Amino acid sequence: MRSPRRARTAATSAASSRSSPSSTIRQTVVVPRSVLKPSPARALEFSEIRVQGATELCIVGEKPSVGKVDLQEQKIFNIEELAELCIRIEETCVGFAKFNFFQIVDATDNFSERRILGFGGFGTVYKGQLPNGLMIAIKRLDQHATIFDFDSELQLAKLQHTNLIRLLGWCIHGEERILVYEFMQNSSLDHYISDRTKGQLLDWSKRFKIITGLTEGLVYLHKGSMSCLVHRDLKPHNILLDYNMSPKITDFGSARTLSSDVAEGHTSRLVGTSGYKAAEYASRGVYSTKTDVFSFGVLVLVIISGRKNTILDKQEDTVGDLVRDAWHMWMDQRLHELVDLLLGDGYEVAEITKCAQVALLCAQEDPAERSTMTDVAAMLNSESTSLPMVPKQPAALIHGCADRGTTPTYMGQSSRTIEVTITSSAPMSTRVRIILDPEV
């Protein structure tokens, strides 16, 4: 291992060799931020403007929002404040420690592209190895991350559950903000679902184990920890698998805490992935534990089928084609058509049926109709092969030219949504959602 002094020299030399005479050289940063690729998940920022009677602009601003929103989401990093926060958590959370920046530089081979594991919601994740041989995952937050994103990830230090990724430590060096996690040998669930060769390694017993593990992890997030935490971005990419193929939920940069007296929150800064976002969150920025429940329901159907859940925006789709197909197959007792062909005949029909029904109960359009994760755990653990609850049929798609005045019944009012994508010389696009409310 290189000494800190040698690493610092290498870092400075690398920065100098890449900089022109007119460039600004940061002595303590190994790779200039200008060469970092922005995370795909942050390609779009959402603004929302609500208009009553299509004439009066109710909220105006750079980041207009509706209702109570997370105002801190726009807060810019204050390095000193962030370091103090990390130190306080370090003092109270066993196993959470500060890492030396140049130790991380060595562990990642100077943040080599060959070490990149993927891109999280607010940064790049690298594979690293410490001098003692321990493998770690290192998230290097990008320039667009806010202190709220970092703080959300830090909540993991206070959580201890076998189905949540473990946060090992932190590092702040100059403008670098880094978090260190345990390393998962078997990558993410996405690698198996999207790869037909690797998918053969996931037999039904492993898939069922992943479903039950995710259930336990979410019950803990919603009920078992000191506060109610809503993940808001559950998808196969954010489910890591350990050496025993047990699932661990990761990427908590989008997570938000709800107090015991608040059932839901509102935001104008939407995150998440199409096909996994609940309708009330995608259209109005409303999130609650039922937001995660919807995503979980879709995840279970994806695990069973090996299919993606495609949202047909032009046809006013609010749940996705996989959810609709699964409901019809469940009703017609054709669930064998839903099962991933890679599973062959190696599955229990009763378990598939129960998991599919639970998934459909979770993926209801109306959040009030969705099960809680506690209910899900009880249903999956029940010895009964049949469940009394019947999932409602998803709303029919609007064919042809969509009627923009039609909205799902759960919204409780007639609103129209116009989405416009604006691009400029800025490094990212901004999607503006204009909601036209009827006059009261």
Coordinates of C-alpha atoms in Angstrom, one line a residue:
M1 CA 0.0 0.0 0.0
R2 CA 1.3 3.5 -0.9
S3 CA 1.9 5.9 1.9
P4 CA -0.4 8.9 2.3
R5 CA 2.5 11.2 1.2
R6 CA 3.1 9.2 -2.0
A7 CA -0.6 9.0 -2.7
R8 CA -1.0 12.7 -2.3
T9 CA 1.9 13.3 -4.8
A10 CA 0.4 10.9 -7.3
A11 CA -3.0 12.6 -6.9
T12 CA -1.5 16.1 -7.5
S13 CA 0.6 14.8 -10.5
A14 CA -2.5 13.2 -12.1
A15 CA -4.5 16.4 -11.7
S16 CA -1.7 18.6 -13.0
S17 CA -1.1 16.4 -16.1
R18 CA -4.7 16.7 -17.1
S19 CA -5.1 20.4 -16.6
S20 CA -4.5 23.1 -19.1
P21 CA -2.7 26.4 -18.0
S22 CA -6.1 28.1 -17.6
S23 CA -7.5 25.3 -15.6
T24 CA -8.0 25.4 -11.8
I25 CA -6.1 22.6 -10.2
R26 CA -7.5 21.1 -7.0
Q27 CA -4.6 19.6 -5.1
T28 CA -6.6 17.3 -2.9
V29 CA -8.9 15.8 -5.5
V30 CA -7.7 12.8 -7.5
V31 CA -10.1 13.0 -10.4
P32 CA -11.6 16.5 -11.3
R33 CA -15.3 16.6 -11.0
S34 CA -15.5 17.8 -14.6
V35 CA -14.7 14.3 -15.8
L36 CA -17.3 12.6 -13.7
K37 CA -20.4 11.3 -15.5
P38 CA -23.6 12.4 -13.9
S39 CA -25.8 9.6 -12.6
P40 CA -28.5 8.5 -15.0
A41 CA -31.0 8.7 -12.2
R42 CA -30.4 12.4 -11.9
A43 CA -30.8 13.3 -15.6
L44 CA -34.1 14.9 -15.0
E45 CA -35.1 17.3 -12.2
F46 CA -38.8 17.9 -11.7
S47 CA -40.5 21.2 -11.1
E48 CA -44.2 21.5 -10.5
I49 CA -46.5 24.4 -11.1
R50 CA -50.1 24.3 -10.0
V51 CA -52.7 26.5 -11.6
Q52 CA -56.3 27.0 -10.5
G53 CA -58.9 27.7 -13.2
A54 CA -56.0 27.6 -15.7
T55 CA -55.5 31.4 -15.1
E56 CA -54.0 32.0 -11.6
L57 CA -50.4 30.9 -10.8
C58 CA -50.5 29.9 -7.2
I59 CA -46.9 29.1 -6.6
V60 CA -43.9 30.7 -8.3
G61 CA -40.2 30.1 -7.9
E62 CA -37.2 28.3 -9.2
K63 CA -38.4 25.1 -7.7
P64 CA -42.2 25.5 -7.2
S65 CA -43.9 22.9 -5.2
V66 CA -47.3 21.8 -3.9
G67 CA -48.3 21.4 -0.3
K68 CA -45.7 20.6 2.4
V69 CA -42.4 19.6 0.7
D70 CA -38.9 18.8 1.8
L71 CA -37.4 22.3 1.6
Q72 CA -34.0 20.9 2.7
E73 CA -33.8 18.9 -0.5
Q74 CA -32.4 22.0 -2.3
K75 CA -29.9 22.8 0.4
I76 CA -26.3 23.0 -0.8
F77 CA -23.5 21.2 0.9
N78 CA -21.8 22.8 3.9
I79 CA -18.7 20.7 4.3
E80 CA -18.1 21.7 8.0
E81 CA -21.7 21.1 8.9
L82 CA -21.6 17.7 7.1
A83 CA -18.4 16.6 8.9
E84 CA -19.9 17.6 12.3
L85 CA -23.0 15.4 11.5
C86 CA -20.8 12.4 10.6
I87 CA -18.8 12.8 13.8
R88 CA -21.9 12.9 15.9
I89 CA -23.2 9.7 14.2
E90 CA -19.8 8.1 14.6
E91 CA -20.0 8.7 18.4
T92 CA -23.4 7.0 18.7
C93 CA -23.3 4.2 16.1
V94 CA -21.0 1.2 16.7
G95 CA -19.2 0.0 13.6
F96 CA -19.4 3.4 11.8
A97 CA -16.0 5.0 11.4
K98 CA -14.1 7.7 9.5
F99 CA -11.9 6.5 6.6
N100 CA -8.7 8.1 5.4
F101 CA -9.1 9.6 1.9
F102 CA -5.8 8.3 0.6
Q103 CA -6.6 4.9 1.9
I104 CA -9.8 5.0 -0.3
V105 CA -7.7 6.2 -3.2
D106 CA -5.5 3.2 -2.9
A107 CA -8.4 0.8 -2.3
T108 CA -10.0 1.9 -5.6
D109 CA -6.8 2.2 -7.7
N110 CA -7.2 6.0 -7.9
F111 CA -11.0 5.7 -8.6
S112 CA -10.3 3.6 -11.7
E113 CA -13.1 3.1 -14.2
R114 CA -12.4 -0.6 -13.9
R115 CA -13.5 -0.4 -10.3
I116 CA -16.9 1.1 -11.0
L117 CA -19.7 -1.2 -9.8
G118 CA -22.5 1.1 -10.9
F119 CA -24.2 4.5 -10.4
G120 CA -26.4 5.2 -7.4
G121 CA -29.0 7.9 -7.2
F122 CA -26.4 10.6 -6.3
G123 CA -23.0 9.2 -7.0
T124 CA -20.7 6.6 -8.5
V125 CA -20.1 3.3 -6.6
Y126 CA -16.6 1.7 -6.7
K127 CA -15.3 -1.7 -5.6
G128 CA -12.4 -1.4 -3.2
Q129 CA -10.1 -3.5 -1.1
L130 CA -8.6 -2.5 2.2
P131 CA -5.0 -3.5 3.3
N132 CA -6.4 -6.2 5.5
G133 CA -8.1 -7.8 2.5
L134 CA -11.7 -6.6 3.3
M135 CA -13.7 -5.8 0.2
I136 CA -15.8 -2.7 0.4
A137 CA -18.2 -0.7 -1.8
I138 CA -17.4 3.1 -2.0
K139 CA -20.0 5.6 -3.0
R140 CA -18.4 8.9 -4.2
L141 CA -21.2 11.5 -4.2
D142 CA -21.5 13.7 -7.3
Q143 CA -21.6 17.4 -7.6
H144 CA -25.4 17.5 -7.8
A145 CA -26.0 15.8 -4.4
T146 CA -27.3 17.9 -1.6
I147 CA -26.7 17.6 2.1
F148 CA -30.1 16.1 2.4
D149 CA -29.1 13.2 0.1
F150 CA -26.0 12.5 2.1
D151 CA -28.0 12.8 5.4
S152 CA -30.5 10.3 4.0
E153 CA -27.8 7.7 3.3
L154 CA -26.3 8.4 6.8
Q155 CA -29.6 7.1 8.3
L156 CA -28.3 3.6 7.5
A157 CA -25.6 3.9 10.2
K158 CA -28.5 3.8 12.8
L159 CA -30.2 0.8 11.2
Q160 CA -29.3 -2.8 11.9
H161 CA -31.1 -5.4 9.9
T162 CA -29.9 -8.4 7.9
N163 CA -31.8 -7.3 4.8
L164 CA -30.4 -3.8 4.7
I165 CA -27.0 -2.9 3.4
R166 CA -24.5 -2.0 6.2
L167 CA -22.9 1.4 6.2
L168 CA -19.3 1.1 7.5
G169 CA -18.1 4.6 7.4
W170 CA -17.5 8.0 5.8
C171 CA -14.8 10.3 4.5
I172 CA -14.8 14.0 3.7
H173 CA -11.7 15.4 2.1
G174 CA -11.8 18.9 0.4
E175 CA -15.0 18.7 -1.6
E176 CA -15.0 14.9 -1.7
R177 CA -18.0 13.3 0.1
I178 CA -17.6 9.5 0.3
L179 CA -19.6 6.7 2.0
V180 CA -18.2 3.2 2.6
Y181 CA -20.5 0.1 2.6
E182 CA -20.1 -3.6 3.0
F183 CA -19.5 -5.3 -0.4
M184 CA -22.0 -7.8 -1.8
Q185 CA -20.4 -10.6 -3.8
N186 CA -23.3 -11.4 -6.0
S187 CA -24.1 -7.9 -7.3
S188 CA -27.7 -6.8 -7.7
L189 CA -30.9 -8.6 -8.5
D190 CA -31.1 -6.7 -11.7
H191 CA -28.1 -8.6 -13.1
Y192 CA -30.0 -11.8 -12.8
I193 CA -33.4 -10.6 -13.9
S194 CA -32.1 -8.9 -17.0
D195 CA -29.5 -11.6 -18.0
R196 CA -31.1 -14.8 -19.2
T197 CA -27.9 -16.8 -18.6
K198 CA -27.4 -15.5 -15.0
G199 CA -31.1 -15.8 -14.5
Q200 CA -30.8 -19.6 -14.5
L201 CA -28.9 -19.3 -11.2
L202 CA -32.1 -18.0 -9.5
D203 CA -34.2 -21.1 -9.0
W204 CA -37.6 -20.6 -7.3
S205 CA -36.3 -21.3 -3.8
K206 CA -33.8 -18.5 -4.1
R207 CA -36.4 -16.2 -5.6
F208 CA -38.8 -16.9 -2.8
K209 CA -36.0 -16.3 -0.3
I210 CA -35.4 -12.9 -1.9
I211 CA -39.2 -12.0 -1.7
T212 CA -39.4 -12.9 2.0
G213 CA -36.1 -11.1 2.8
L214 CA -37.3 -8.0 1.1
T215 CA -40.6 -8.2 3.1
E216 CA -38.7 -8.4 6.4
G217 CA -36.4 -5.5 5.5
L218 CA -39.4 -3.3 4.6
V219 CA -41.3 -4.2 7.7
Y220 CA -38.2 -3.1 9.7
L221 CA -38.0 0.2 7.7
H222 CA -41.6 1.0 8.1
K223 CA -42.2 -0.2 11.7
G224 CA -39.2 -1.8 13.3
S225 CA -36.7 1.1 13.4
M226 CA -36.9 4.2 15.6
S227 CA -38.7 6.1 12.8
C228 CA -40.7 5.3 9.7
L229 CA -38.4 5.4 6.7
V230 CA -39.8 5.4 3.1
H231 CA -37.2 4.2 0.6
R232 CA -38.9 5.7 -2.5
D233 CA -36.7 3.9 -5.1
L234 CA -37.2 0.2 -4.7
K235 CA -36.2 -1.7 -7.9
P236 CA -34.0 -4.7 -8.8
H237 CA -30.9 -2.5 -9.2
N238 CA -31.2 -1.4 -5.6
I239 CA -31.5 -5.0 -4.2
L240 CA -28.0 -6.5 -3.6
L241 CA -27.4 -10.2 -3.0
D242 CA -24.8 -11.5 -0.6
Y243 CA -22.8 -14.7 -0.8
N244 CA -25.8 -16.8 0.2
M245 CA -28.1 -14.9 -2.3
S246 CA -29.9 -13.2 0.6
P247 CA -31.3 -9.7 -0.4
K248 CA -30.1 -6.4 1.0
I249 CA -31.8 -3.1 0.2
T250 CA -29.4 -0.4 -0.7
D251 CA -29.2 3.2 -2.1
F252 CA -31.0 5.2 0.6
G253 CA -30.2 8.6 -0.9
S254 CA -33.8 9.0 -1.8
A255 CA -35.2 7.8 1.5
R256 CA -37.3 10.1 3.6
T257 CA -38.5 9.9 7.2
L258 CA -42.1 10.3 8.3
S259 CA -42.9 11.2 11.9
S260 CA -45.4 9.1 13.8
D261 CA -48.1 11.8 13.4
V262 CA -47.7 12.3 9.6
A263 CA -49.1 9.7 7.2
E264 CA -47.6 11.1 4.0
G265 CA -45.2 13.6 2.7
H266 CA -45.0 15.8 -0.5
T267 CA -42.1 16.6 -2.7
S268 CA -41.5 18.4 -6.0
R269 CA -38.2 16.5 -6.5
L270 CA -39.3 13.2 -7.9
V271 CA -36.9 10.2 -7.9
G272 CA -37.4 6.6 -8.7
T273 CA -37.8 4.5 -11.8
S274 CA -40.7 4.2 -14.2
G275 CA -42.6 1.0 -13.7
Y276 CA -41.9 1.0 -9.9
K277 CA -43.3 4.4 -8.9
A278 CA -46.8 4.5 -7.4
A279 CA -49.3 6.6 -9.4
E280 CA -49.9 9.2 -6.6
Y281 CA -46.1 9.7 -6.3
A282 CA -45.4 9.9 -10.0
S283 CA -48.3 12.4 -10.6
R284 CA -48.4 14.5 -7.5
G285 CA -45.2 13.9 -5.5
V286 CA -47.1 12.2 -2.6
Y287 CA -45.2 9.5 -0.8
S288 CA -45.9 7.3 2.2
T289 CA -45.1 3.7 3.2
K290 CA -47.7 2.7 0.6
T291 CA -45.3 4.1 -2.0
D292 CA -42.8 1.4 -1.1
V293 CA -45.6 -1.2 -0.9
F294 CA -46.5 -0.5 -4.6
S295 CA -42.8 -0.9 -5.6
F296 CA -42.5 -4.1 -3.7
G297 CA -45.6 -5.5 -5.4
V298 CA -44.0 -4.8 -8.8
L299 CA -40.7 -6.3 -7.6
V300 CA -42.4 -9.5 -6.7
L301 CA -44.1 -9.8 -10.1
V302 CA -40.7 -9.1 -11.8
I303 CA -39.0 -11.8 -9.7
I304 CA -41.7 -14.3 -10.6
S305 CA -41.8 -13.5 -14.3
G306 CA -38.4 -12.2 -15.2
R307 CA -40.3 -9.4 -17.1
K308 CA -40.1 -5.6 -16.9
N309 CA -43.1 -3.5 -16.0
T310 CA -43.6 -1.0 -18.8
I311 CA -45.7 2.1 -18.2
L312 CA -47.7 3.3 -21.3
D313 CA -47.8 7.0 -20.6
K314 CA -49.8 7.9 -23.7
Q315 CA -52.6 5.6 -22.7
E316 CA -52.9 7.0 -19.1
D317 CA -51.2 3.9 -17.6
T318 CA -50.9 4.1 -13.8
V319 CA -49.7 0.5 -13.0
G320 CA -47.9 -1.0 -16.0
D321 CA -48.4 -3.9 -18.4
L322 CA -46.9 -6.5 -16.1
V323 CA -49.4 -5.7 -13.3
R324 CA -52.3 -5.7 -15.7
D325 CA -51.2 -9.0 -17.3
A326 CA -50.6 -10.6 -13.9
W327 CA -54.1 -9.6 -12.7
H328 CA -55.8 -11.2 -15.7
M329 CA -53.7 -14.4 -15.4
W330 CA -54.5 -14.6 -11.7
M331 CA -58.3 -14.1 -12.3
D332 CA -58.3 -16.7 -15.1
Q333 CA -56.1 -19.2 -13.1
R334 CA -53.4 -18.9 -15.8
L335 CA -50.5 -18.0 -13.5
H336 CA -48.3 -20.6 -15.1
E337 CA -48.1 -18.2 -18.1
L338 CA -46.6 -15.6 -15.8
V339 CA -43.8 -17.7 -14.4
D340 CA -40.3 -17.2 -15.8
L341 CA -39.6 -19.9 -18.4
L342 CA -36.1 -20.3 -16.8
L343 CA -37.8 -21.9 -13.8
G344 CA -39.2 -24.8 -15.9
D345 CA -41.3 -26.9 -13.6
G346 CA -39.2 -26.3 -10.5
Y347 CA -41.6 -24.3 -8.4
E348 CA -44.5 -24.8 -6.1
V349 CA -47.8 -23.7 -7.7
A350 CA -49.3 -22.7 -4.3
E351 CA -46.3 -20.5 -3.5
I352 CA -46.4 -18.8 -6.9
T353 CA -50.1 -18.2 -6.5
K354 CA -49.8 -16.7 -3.0
C355 CA -46.9 -14.5 -4.0
A356 CA -48.7 -13.2 -7.1
Q357 CA -51.9 -12.5 -5.2
V358 CA -49.9 -10.6 -2.5
A359 CA -48.0 -8.7 -5.2
L360 CA -51.3 -7.6 -6.8
L361 CA -52.7 -6.5 -3.4
C362 CA -49.6 -4.3 -3.1
A363 CA -49.8 -2.9 -6.6
Q364 CA -53.3 -1.5 -6.3
E365 CA -53.7 2.0 -7.9
D366 CA -55.4 3.4 -4.8
P367 CA -52.9 3.5 -1.9
A368 CA -55.7 2.9 0.6
E369 CA -56.4 -0.4 -1.1
R370 CA -52.8 -1.6 -0.7
S371 CA -51.7 -4.0 2.0
T372 CA -49.2 -2.9 4.6
M373 CA -45.8 -4.7 4.7
T374 CA -46.8 -6.1 8.1
D375 CA -49.9 -7.6 6.4
V376 CA -47.7 -8.9 3.6
A377 CA -45.4 -10.7 6.1
A378 CA -48.4 -12.3 7.7
M379 CA -49.8 -13.5 4.4
L380 CA -46.5 -14.9 3.2
N381 CA -45.9 -16.7 6.5
S382 CA -49.5 -18.1 6.6
E383 CA -49.9 -21.8 6.1
S384 CA -53.0 -21.2 4.2
T385 CA -52.7 -21.6 0.5
S386 CA -55.5 -19.2 -0.3
L387 CA -56.0 -15.6 0.7
P388 CA -59.4 -14.0 1.4
M389 CA -58.5 -10.6 -0.1
V390 CA -59.2 -10.0 -3.8
P391 CA -57.1 -7.5 -5.7
K392 CA -59.1 -5.0 -7.7
Q393 CA -58.7 -4.9 -11.5
P394 CA -56.4 -2.1 -12.8
A395 CA -58.1 0.7 -14.6
A396 CA -58.5 0.1 -18.4
L397 CA -56.1 1.9 -20.7
I398 CA -57.3 4.8 -22.8
H399 CA -56.7 3.8 -26.4
G400 CA -56.1 6.0 -29.4
C401 CA -55.8 9.7 -28.6
A402 CA -55.7 9.9 -24.8
D403 CA -58.3 12.0 -23.0
R404 CA -56.0 14.2 -20.9
G405 CA -58.9 15.3 -18.8
T406 CA -59.3 11.7 -17.4
T407 CA -57.5 10.8 -14.2
P408 CA -57.4 7.9 -11.8
T409 CA -60.3 7.9 -9.4
Y410 CA -58.0 8.1 -6.3
M411 CA -57.0 11.7 -7.1
G412 CA -60.5 12.8 -6.2
Q413 CA -60.7 15.6 -8.6
S414 CA -60.3 16.3 -12.3
S415 CA -56.8 17.6 -13.1
R416 CA -54.8 17.8 -16.3
T417 CA -51.1 17.3 -16.4
I418 CA -48.9 18.6 -19.2
E419 CA -45.2 17.5 -19.2
V420 CA -42.6 19.5 -21.0
T421 CA -38.9 18.7 -21.2
I422 CA -36.6 21.8 -21.5
T423 CA -33.0 21.5 -22.4
S424 CA -30.4 24.2 -22.4
S425 CA -26.7 24.6 -22.1
A426 CA -27.0 23.4 -18.5
P427 CA -25.6 19.9 -17.9
M428 CA -29.0 18.4 -17.2
S429 CA -32.6 18.7 -18.4
T430 CA -35.5 20.0 -16.4
R431 CA -38.9 18.4 -16.6
V432 CA -41.7 20.8 -15.8
R433 CA -45.0 19.4 -14.7
I434 CA -47.9 21.8 -15.0
I435 CA -51.1 20.7 -13.2
L436 CA -54.2 22.5 -14.2
D437 CA -56.8 22.3 -11.5
P438 CA -60.5 23.1 -12.1
E439 CA -61.9 26.2 -10.5
V440 CA -63.3 25.7 -7.1

